[in-house]
XYZ file of C-alpha atoms in Angstrom:
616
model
C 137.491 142.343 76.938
C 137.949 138.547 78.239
C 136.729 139.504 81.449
C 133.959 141.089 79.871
C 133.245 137.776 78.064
C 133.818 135.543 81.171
C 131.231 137.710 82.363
C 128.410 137.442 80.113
C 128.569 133.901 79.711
C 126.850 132.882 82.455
C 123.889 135.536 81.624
C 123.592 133.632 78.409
C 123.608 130.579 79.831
C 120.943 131.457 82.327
C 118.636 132.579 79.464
C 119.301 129.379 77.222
C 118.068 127.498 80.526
C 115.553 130.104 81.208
C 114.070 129.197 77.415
C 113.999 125.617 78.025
C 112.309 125.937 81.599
C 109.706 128.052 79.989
C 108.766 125.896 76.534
C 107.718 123.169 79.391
C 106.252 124.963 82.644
C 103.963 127.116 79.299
C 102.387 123.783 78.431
C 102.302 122.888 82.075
C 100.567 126.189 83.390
C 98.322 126.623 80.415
C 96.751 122.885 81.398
C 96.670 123.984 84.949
C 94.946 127.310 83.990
C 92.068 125.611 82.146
C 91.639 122.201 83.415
C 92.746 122.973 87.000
C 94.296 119.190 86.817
C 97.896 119.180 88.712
C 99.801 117.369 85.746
C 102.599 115.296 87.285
C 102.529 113.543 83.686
C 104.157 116.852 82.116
C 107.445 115.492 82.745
C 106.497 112.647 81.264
C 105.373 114.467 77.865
C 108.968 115.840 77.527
C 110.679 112.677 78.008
C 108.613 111.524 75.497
C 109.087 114.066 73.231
C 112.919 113.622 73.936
C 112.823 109.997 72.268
C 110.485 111.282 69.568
C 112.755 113.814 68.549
C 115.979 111.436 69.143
C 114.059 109.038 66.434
C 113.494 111.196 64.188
C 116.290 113.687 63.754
C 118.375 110.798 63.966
C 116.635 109.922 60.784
C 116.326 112.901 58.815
C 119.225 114.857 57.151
C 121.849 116.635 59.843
C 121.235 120.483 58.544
C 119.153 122.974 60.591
C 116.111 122.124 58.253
C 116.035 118.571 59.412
C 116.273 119.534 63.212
C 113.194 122.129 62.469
C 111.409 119.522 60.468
C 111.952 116.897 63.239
C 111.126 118.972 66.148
C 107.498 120.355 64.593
C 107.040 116.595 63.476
C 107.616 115.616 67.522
C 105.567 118.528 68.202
C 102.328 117.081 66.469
C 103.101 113.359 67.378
C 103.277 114.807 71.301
C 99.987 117.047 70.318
C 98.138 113.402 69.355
C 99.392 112.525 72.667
C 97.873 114.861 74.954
C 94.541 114.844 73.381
C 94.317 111.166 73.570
C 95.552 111.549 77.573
C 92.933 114.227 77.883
C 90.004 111.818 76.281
C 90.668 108.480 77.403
C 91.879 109.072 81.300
C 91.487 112.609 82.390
C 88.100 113.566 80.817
C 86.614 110.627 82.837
C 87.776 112.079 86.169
C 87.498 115.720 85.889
C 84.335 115.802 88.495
C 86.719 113.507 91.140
C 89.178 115.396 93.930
C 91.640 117.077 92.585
C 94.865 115.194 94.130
C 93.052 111.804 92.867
C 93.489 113.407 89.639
C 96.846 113.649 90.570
C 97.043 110.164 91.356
C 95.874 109.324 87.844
C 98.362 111.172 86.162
C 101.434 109.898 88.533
C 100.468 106.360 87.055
C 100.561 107.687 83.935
C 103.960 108.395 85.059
C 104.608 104.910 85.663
C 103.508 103.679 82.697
C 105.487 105.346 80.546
C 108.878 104.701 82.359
C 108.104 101.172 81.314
C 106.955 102.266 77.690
C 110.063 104.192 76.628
C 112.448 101.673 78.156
C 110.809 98.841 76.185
C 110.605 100.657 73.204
C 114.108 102.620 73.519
C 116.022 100.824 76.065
C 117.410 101.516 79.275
C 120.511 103.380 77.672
C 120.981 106.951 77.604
C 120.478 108.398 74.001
C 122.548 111.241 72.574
C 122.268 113.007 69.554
C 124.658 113.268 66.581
C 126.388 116.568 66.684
C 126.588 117.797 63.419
C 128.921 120.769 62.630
C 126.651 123.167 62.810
C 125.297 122.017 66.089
C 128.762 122.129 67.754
C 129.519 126.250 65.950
C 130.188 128.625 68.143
C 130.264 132.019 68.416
C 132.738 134.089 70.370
C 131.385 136.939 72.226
C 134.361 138.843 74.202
C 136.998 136.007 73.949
C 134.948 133.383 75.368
C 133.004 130.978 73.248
C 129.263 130.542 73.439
C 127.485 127.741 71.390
C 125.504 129.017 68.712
C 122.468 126.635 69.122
C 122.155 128.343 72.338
C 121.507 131.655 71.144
C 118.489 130.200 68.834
C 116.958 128.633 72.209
C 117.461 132.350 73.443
C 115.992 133.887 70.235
C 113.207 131.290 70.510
C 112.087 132.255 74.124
C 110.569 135.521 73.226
C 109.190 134.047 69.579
C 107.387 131.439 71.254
C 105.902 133.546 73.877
C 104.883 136.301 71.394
C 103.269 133.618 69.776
C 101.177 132.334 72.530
C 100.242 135.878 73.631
C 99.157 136.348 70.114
C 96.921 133.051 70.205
C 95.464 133.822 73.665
C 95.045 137.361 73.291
C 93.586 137.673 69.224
C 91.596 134.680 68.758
C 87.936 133.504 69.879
C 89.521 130.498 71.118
C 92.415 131.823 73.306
C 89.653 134.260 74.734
C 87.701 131.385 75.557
C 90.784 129.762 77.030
C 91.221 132.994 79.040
C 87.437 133.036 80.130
C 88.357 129.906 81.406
C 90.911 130.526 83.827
C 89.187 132.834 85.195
C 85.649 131.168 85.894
C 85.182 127.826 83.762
C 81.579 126.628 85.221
C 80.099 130.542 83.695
C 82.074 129.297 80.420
C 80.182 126.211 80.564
C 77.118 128.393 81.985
C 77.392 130.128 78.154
C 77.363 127.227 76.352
C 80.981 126.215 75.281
C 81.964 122.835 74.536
C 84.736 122.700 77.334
C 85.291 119.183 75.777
C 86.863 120.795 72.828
C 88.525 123.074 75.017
C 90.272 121.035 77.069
C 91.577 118.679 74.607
C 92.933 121.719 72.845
C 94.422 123.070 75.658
C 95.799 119.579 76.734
C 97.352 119.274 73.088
C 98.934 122.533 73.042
C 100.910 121.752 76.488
C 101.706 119.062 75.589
C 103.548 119.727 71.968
C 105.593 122.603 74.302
C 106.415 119.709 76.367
C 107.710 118.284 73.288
C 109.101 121.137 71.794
C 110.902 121.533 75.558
C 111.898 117.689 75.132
C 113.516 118.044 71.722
C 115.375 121.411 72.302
C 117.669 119.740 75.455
C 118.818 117.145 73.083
C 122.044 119.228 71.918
C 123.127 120.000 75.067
C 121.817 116.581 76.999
C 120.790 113.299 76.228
C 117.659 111.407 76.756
C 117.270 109.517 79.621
C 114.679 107.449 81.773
C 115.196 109.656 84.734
C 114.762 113.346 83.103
C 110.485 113.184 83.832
C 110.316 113.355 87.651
C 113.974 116.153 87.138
C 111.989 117.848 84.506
C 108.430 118.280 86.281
C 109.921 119.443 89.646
C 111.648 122.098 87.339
C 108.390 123.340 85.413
C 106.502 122.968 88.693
C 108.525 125.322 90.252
C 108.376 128.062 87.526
C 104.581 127.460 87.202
C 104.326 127.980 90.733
C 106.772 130.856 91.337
C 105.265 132.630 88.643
C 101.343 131.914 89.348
C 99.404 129.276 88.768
C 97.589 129.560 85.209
C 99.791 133.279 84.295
C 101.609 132.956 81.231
C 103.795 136.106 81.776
C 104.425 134.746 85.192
C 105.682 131.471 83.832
C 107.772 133.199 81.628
C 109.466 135.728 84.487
C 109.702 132.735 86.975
C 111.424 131.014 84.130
C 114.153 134.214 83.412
C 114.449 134.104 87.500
C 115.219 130.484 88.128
C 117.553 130.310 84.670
C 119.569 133.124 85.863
C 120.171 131.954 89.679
C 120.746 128.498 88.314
C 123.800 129.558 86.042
C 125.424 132.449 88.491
C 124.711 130.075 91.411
C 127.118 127.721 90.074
C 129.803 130.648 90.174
C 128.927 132.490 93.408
C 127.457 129.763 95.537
C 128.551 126.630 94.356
C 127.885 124.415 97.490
C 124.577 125.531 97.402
C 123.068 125.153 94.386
C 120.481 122.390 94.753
C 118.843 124.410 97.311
C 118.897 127.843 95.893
C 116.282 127.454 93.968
C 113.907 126.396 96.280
C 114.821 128.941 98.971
C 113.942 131.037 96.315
C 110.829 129.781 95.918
C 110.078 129.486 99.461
C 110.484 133.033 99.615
C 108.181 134.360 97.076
C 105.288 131.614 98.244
C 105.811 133.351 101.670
C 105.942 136.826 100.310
C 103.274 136.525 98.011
C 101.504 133.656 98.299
C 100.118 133.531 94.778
C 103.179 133.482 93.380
C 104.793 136.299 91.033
C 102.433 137.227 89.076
C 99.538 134.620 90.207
C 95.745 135.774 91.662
C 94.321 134.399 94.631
C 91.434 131.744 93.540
C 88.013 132.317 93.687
C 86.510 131.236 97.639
C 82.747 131.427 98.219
C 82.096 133.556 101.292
C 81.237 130.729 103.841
C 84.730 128.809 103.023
C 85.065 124.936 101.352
C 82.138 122.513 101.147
C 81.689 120.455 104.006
C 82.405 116.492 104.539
C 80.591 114.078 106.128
C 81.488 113.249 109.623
C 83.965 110.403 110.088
C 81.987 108.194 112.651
C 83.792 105.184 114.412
C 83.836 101.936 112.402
C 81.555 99.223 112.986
C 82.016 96.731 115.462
C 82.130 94.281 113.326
C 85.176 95.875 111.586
C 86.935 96.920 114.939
C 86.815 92.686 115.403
C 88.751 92.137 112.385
C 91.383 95.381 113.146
C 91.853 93.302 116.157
C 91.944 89.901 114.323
C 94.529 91.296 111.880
C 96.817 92.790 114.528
C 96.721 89.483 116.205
C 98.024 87.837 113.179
C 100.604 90.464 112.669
C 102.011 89.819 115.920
C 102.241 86.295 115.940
C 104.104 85.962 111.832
C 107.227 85.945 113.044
C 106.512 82.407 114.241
C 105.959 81.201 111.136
C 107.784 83.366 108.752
C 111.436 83.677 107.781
C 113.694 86.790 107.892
C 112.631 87.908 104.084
C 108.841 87.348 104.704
C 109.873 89.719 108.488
C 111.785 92.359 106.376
C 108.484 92.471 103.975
C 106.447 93.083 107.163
C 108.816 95.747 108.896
C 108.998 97.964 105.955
C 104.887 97.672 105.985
C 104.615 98.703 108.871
C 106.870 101.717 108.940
C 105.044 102.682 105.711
C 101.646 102.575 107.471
C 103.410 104.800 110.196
C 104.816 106.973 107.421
C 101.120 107.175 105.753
C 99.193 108.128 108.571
C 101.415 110.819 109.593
C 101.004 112.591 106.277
C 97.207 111.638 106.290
C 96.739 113.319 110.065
C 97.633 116.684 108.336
C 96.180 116.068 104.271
C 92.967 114.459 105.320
C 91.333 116.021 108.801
C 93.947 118.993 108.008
C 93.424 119.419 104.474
C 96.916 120.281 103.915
C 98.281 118.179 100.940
C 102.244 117.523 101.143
C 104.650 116.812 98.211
C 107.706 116.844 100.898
C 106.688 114.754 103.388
C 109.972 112.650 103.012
C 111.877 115.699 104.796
C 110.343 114.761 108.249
C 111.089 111.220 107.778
C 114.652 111.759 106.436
C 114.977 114.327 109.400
C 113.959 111.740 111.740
C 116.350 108.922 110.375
C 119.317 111.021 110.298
C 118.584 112.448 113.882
C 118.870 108.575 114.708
C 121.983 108.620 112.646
C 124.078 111.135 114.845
C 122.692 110.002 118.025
C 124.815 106.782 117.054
C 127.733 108.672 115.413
C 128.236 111.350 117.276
C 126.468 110.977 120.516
C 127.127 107.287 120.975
C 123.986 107.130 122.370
C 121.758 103.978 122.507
C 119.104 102.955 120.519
C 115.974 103.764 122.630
C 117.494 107.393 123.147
C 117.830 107.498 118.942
C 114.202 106.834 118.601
C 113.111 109.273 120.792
C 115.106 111.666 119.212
C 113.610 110.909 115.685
C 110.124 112.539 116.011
C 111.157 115.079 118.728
C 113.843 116.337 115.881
C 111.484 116.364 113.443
C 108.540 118.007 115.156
C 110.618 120.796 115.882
C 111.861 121.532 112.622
C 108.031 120.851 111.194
C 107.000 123.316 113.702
C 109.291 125.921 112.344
C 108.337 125.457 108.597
C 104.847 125.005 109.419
C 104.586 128.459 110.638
C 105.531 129.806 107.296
C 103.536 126.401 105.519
C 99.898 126.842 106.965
C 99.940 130.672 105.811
C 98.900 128.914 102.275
C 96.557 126.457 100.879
C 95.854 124.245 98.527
C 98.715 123.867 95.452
C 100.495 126.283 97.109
C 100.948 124.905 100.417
C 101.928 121.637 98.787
C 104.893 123.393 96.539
C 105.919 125.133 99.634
C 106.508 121.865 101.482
C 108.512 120.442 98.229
C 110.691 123.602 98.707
C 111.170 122.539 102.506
C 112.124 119.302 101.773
C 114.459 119.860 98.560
C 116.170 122.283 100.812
C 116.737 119.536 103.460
C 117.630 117.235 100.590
C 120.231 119.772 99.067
C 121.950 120.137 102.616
C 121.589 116.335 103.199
C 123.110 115.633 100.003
C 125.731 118.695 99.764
C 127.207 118.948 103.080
C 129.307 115.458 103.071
C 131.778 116.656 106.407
C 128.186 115.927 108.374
C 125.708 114.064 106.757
C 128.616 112.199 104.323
C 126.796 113.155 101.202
C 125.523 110.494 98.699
C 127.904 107.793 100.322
C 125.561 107.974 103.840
C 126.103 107.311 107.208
C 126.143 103.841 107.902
C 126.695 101.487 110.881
C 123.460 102.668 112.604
C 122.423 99.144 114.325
C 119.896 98.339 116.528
C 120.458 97.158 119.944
C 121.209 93.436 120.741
C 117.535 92.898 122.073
C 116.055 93.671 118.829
C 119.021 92.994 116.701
C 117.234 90.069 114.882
C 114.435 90.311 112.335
C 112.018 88.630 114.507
C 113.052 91.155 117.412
C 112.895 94.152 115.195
C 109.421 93.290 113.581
C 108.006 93.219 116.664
C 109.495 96.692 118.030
C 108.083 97.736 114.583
C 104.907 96.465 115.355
C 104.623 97.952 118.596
C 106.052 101.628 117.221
C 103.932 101.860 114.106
C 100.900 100.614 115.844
C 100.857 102.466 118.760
C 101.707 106.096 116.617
C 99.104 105.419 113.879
C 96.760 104.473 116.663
C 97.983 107.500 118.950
C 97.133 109.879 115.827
C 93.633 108.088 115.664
C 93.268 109.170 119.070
C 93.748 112.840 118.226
C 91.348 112.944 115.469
C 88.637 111.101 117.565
C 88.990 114.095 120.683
C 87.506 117.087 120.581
C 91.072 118.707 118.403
C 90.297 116.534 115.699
C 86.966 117.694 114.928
C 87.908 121.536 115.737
C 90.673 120.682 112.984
C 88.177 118.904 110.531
C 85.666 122.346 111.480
C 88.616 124.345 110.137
C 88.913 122.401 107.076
C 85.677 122.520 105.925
C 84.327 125.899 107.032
C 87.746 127.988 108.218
C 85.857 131.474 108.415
C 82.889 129.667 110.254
C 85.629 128.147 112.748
C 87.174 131.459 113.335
C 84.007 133.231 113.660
C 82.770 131.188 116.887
C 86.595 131.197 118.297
C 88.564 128.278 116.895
C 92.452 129.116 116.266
C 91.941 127.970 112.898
C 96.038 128.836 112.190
C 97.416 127.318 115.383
C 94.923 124.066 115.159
C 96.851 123.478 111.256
C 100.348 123.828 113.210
C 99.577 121.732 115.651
C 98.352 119.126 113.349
C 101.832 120.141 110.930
C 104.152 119.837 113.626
C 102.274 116.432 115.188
C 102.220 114.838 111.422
C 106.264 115.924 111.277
C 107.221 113.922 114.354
C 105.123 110.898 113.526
C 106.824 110.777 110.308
C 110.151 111.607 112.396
C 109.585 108.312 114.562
C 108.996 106.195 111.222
C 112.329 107.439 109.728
C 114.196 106.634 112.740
C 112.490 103.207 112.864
C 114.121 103.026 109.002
C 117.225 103.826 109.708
C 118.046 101.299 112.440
C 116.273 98.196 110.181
C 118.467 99.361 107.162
C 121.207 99.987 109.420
C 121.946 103.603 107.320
C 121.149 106.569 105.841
C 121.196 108.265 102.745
C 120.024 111.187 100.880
C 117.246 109.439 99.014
C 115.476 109.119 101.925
C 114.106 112.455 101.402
C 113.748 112.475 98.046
C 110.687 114.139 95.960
C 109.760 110.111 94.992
C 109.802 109.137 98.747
C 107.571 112.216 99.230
C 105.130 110.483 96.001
C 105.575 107.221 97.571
C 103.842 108.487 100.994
C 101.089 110.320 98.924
C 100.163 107.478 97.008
C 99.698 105.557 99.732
C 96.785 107.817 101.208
C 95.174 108.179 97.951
C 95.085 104.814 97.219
C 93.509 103.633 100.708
C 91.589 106.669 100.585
C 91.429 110.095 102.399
C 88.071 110.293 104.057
C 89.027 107.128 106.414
C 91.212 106.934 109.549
C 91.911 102.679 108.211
C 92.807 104.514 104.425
C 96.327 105.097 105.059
C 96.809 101.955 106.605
C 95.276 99.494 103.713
C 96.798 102.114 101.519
C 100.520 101.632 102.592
C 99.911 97.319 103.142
C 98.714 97.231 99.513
C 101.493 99.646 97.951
C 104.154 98.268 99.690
C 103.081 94.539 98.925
C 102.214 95.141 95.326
C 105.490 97.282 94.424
C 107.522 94.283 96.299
C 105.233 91.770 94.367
C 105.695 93.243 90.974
C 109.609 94.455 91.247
C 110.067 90.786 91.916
C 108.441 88.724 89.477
C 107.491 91.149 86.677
C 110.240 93.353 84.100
C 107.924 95.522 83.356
C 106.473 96.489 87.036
C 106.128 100.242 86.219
C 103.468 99.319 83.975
C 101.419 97.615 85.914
C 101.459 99.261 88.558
C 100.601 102.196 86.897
C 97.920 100.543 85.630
C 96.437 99.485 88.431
C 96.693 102.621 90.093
C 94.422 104.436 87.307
C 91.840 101.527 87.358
C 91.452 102.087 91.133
C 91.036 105.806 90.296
C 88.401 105.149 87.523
C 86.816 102.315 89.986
C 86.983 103.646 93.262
C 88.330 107.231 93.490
C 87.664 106.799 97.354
C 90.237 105.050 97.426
C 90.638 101.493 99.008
C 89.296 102.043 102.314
C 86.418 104.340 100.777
C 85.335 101.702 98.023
C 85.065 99.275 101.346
C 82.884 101.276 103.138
C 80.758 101.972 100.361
C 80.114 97.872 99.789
C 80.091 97.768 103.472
C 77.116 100.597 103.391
C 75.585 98.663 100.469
C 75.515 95.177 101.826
C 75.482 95.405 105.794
C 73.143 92.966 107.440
C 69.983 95.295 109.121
């Protein structure tokens, strides 16, 4: 019988998780359904609605009535929330790109980091455990807590509910109608307004609801948004984008691997779950349960050609460079650090912008390249004892290979799809980085990985910087200037066009995949040896964010965005971390002004005055 018990345990526990995965990634593939807005801010919404429910169950009498109470009370306040997201940011940027909208929402992101420390502090915040929040029940001879079976009693409540509500009223048919064709919705007259701030309401009081329900067994914390959207991004996309039943069997699948993956596999438990998901994307692209989108017959809309750049701006690219490489005459080693870091973040943009912009392949792992790249450095020092110019070259060869291998599975998908499939790549590279400590020495890193004597010195090493960065973001421009570039662009815009007169639209996106891998490979290396180590967090999902916010923010239609892009991140985040507490804020801030402003980006908004105002 106590075998019997031991063995049941973890099903239950799987299911308790499986019920909190799917109160969140609901809200979160609902929005996505309707609005088709990639809400990075989701995870956001349940932090929030931790606090919220912290504050006020806190205050309210410890029974079971006071917990209900206080969780439909964070519910509404998390309701208000959404709506007033939906109106005052998202509403006004519905008609720009899609992964600008997604730049919106990460600096929503931002913002409230700042927000709930200020108003809540920076420590973690547990809840009272009243007695009957620490009952159990014994099932077997093992004890299972008795809060966790409501969760699992909740699960199919909540989605019985929401079937009911999409499935029996005019406005979940509407809601329906939709997410399956939402310009002939607005073609019949309905005030998608309404609709979408309903929609973005009900997500997010399930992100609250989610938020609330992990108090007993957790504790709010600053760092439970970016842990909590990767989660719900992975149901929502293992199940299907927009499929509520898919949501809710992606959210049974990844519950139950997470709890018997602890038993059976426990050294691989941070990747499981995204092999898992890299499997169904490749098996069925559309996820679980998902459909494939709607495609007009003659493939996407096409761009406008990207023509060299005046002369007049060529004069000042060369102006600029000459500036850069004179500095370290008249700047000391912090001012040089500054500068290096720049300049392998303009490396590190442009690689990812080769393959998102002229490729149209969007990346939320890009950081597994990079980290691929610095820790090939890594063991060419430990365990080859070989010298420095030998590590670099190793960097991008180490990771083009291994971005040539996942891009043949990668470039099988598009759009959301193809970007989840990357974050799967590069968890899984994260997982083993982080997991297998006899190699890659786990969270402690490698360290000792110094440059050679030459270039030892800040001076010496901004200038090898210089010369690296500058001549791969100008050898990529090359590439997208030939005749490949504009065969890739072709199969971007118009990929059954392209095919039809003999382009290899498949190998063209590999080729651009595995080019955009080693480029990033060469600007990890260049990392390690100016940090002089490396760690796990250099692939990490918010190194992956840091990369795409770069190219959003100098813009994607330019070959010069990535570049302004990574100067002005990089110099405003070291800026702001330095003289301002509350940096989050404004540079989240700032990042949704430039969306509302300029949704070209940087670089676009530029060109745009530069179109305006040029001299005849």
């Amino acid at each position: 019988m106590a075998g019997f018990g031991q063995a049941l345990l973890p099903l239950l526990t799987g299911l308790a998780d499986a019920a909190g995965l799917f109160f969140v990634a609901a809200g979160l593939t609902v929005i996505f359904g309707v609005t088709r807005v990639v809400n990075f801010a989701h995870g956001s919404l349940t932090m929030l609605g931790a606090y919220c429910g912290w504050s006020l169950i806190s205050r309210l009498p410890p029974t079971p009535l006071g917990f209900a109470l206080g969780a439909l009370a964070t519910m509404a306040i998390l309701a208000v929330i959404g709506a007033g997201l939906e109106i005052g940011l998202l509403r006004r940027i519905y008609r720009a790109p899609e992964l600008f909208q997604l730049l919106a929402t990460f600096g929503v992101v931002l913002m409230a980091q700042d927000i709930v420390q200020w108003l809540w502090g920076v420590e973690d915040l547990s809840l009272r455990r009243p007695p009957w929040l620490r009952a159990f029940v014994t099932i077997g001879g093992a004890r299972f807590p008795r809060f966790d079976l409501i969760v699992i009693a909740l699960f199919p409540l909540v989605f019985f509910a929401l079937w009911l509500v999409f499935a029996r009223t005019r406005w979940g048919r509407l809601v329906r109608a939709a997410t399956e064709d939402r310009e002939m919705v607005a073609a019949l007259g309905v005030d998608q307004r309404f609709l979408f701030t309903s929609v973005f309401a009900l997500g997010a009081a399930l992100a609250g609801l989610g938020g609330v329900l992990m108090l007993p067994d957790a504790s709010a914390n600053l760092g439970m948004d970016l842990t909590t959207v990767t989660d719900a991004f992975v149901v929502v996309v293992v199940g299907g984008l927009g499929s509520l039943p898919g949501a809710a069997a992606a959210s049974l699948l990844i519950g139950l691997l997470q709890a018997f993956g602890i038993m059976l596999v426990p050294r691989a438990t941070l990747a499981l779950v995204f092999v898992v998901m890299a499997v169904v994307l490749v098996l069925r692209p559309n996820g679980l349960l998902g459909r494939p989108p709607g495609r007009a017959a003659g493939g996407g809309e096409a761009r406008a050609v990207v023509r060299p750049a005046p002369r007049v701006l060529g004069f000042i690219g060369l102006g600029a460079l000459a500036l850069a490489a004179v500095a370290p005459f008249w700047l000391g080693p912090y001012p040089l650090a500054i500068g290096t870091e720049m300049l392998i973040a303009m490396l590190f943009a442009a690689s990812l912008h080769f393959m998102m912009g002229p490729g149209g392949m969007a990346s939320f792992g890009h950081a597994a390249w990079f980290g691929i790249g610095a820790y090939a450095s890594a063991f060419a020092v430990h365990l080859l004892a070989a010298p420095m110019p030998l590590g670099l070259v190793l960097a991008p060869l180490a990771a083009g290979v291994m971005a040539a291998l996942f891009g043949a599975f990668v470039v099988r998908l598009s759009g959301v799809y193809l970007a989840m499939l990357t974050l799967a790549f590069a968890q899984i590279v994260w997982a083993i980085a982080f997991q297998w400590v006899d190699l890659t020495g786990g969270d402690n890193g490698i360290l000792g990985v110094w440059p050679a004597p030459l270039v030892a010195g800040p001076r010496g090493f901004y200038w090898l910087a210089l010369l690296l960065a500058t001549a791969g973001t100008m050898g990529l421009r090359v590439i997208l200037a030939a005749p490949f570039g504009y065969a890739l662009r072709g199969v971007r815009d118009q990929r059954l066009r392209a095919e039809a007169i003999g382009l290899p639209a498949t190998r063209l996106q590999l080729a651009a995949f595995t080019l955009s891998g080693a480029a990033a490979g060469l600007a990890g290396g260049l990392y390690a040896y100016a940090k002089g180590s490396v760690f796990p967090t250099y692939i990490s999902l918010g190194h992956s964010v840091d990369a795409l916010l770069m190219v959003l923010l100098g813009g994607v239609a330019t070959m010069s965005g990535p570049v302004l892009g990574a100067f002005a991140y990089t110099g405003l985040y070291d800026v702001l971390l330095s003289t301002i507490s509350l940096w989050r804020l404004v540079l989240g801030a700032a990042i949704i002004l430039l969306v509302l402003a300029a949704p070209e980006g940087i670089a676009g908004g530029i060109a745009r005055l530069w179109q305006r105002f040029r001299p005849a």
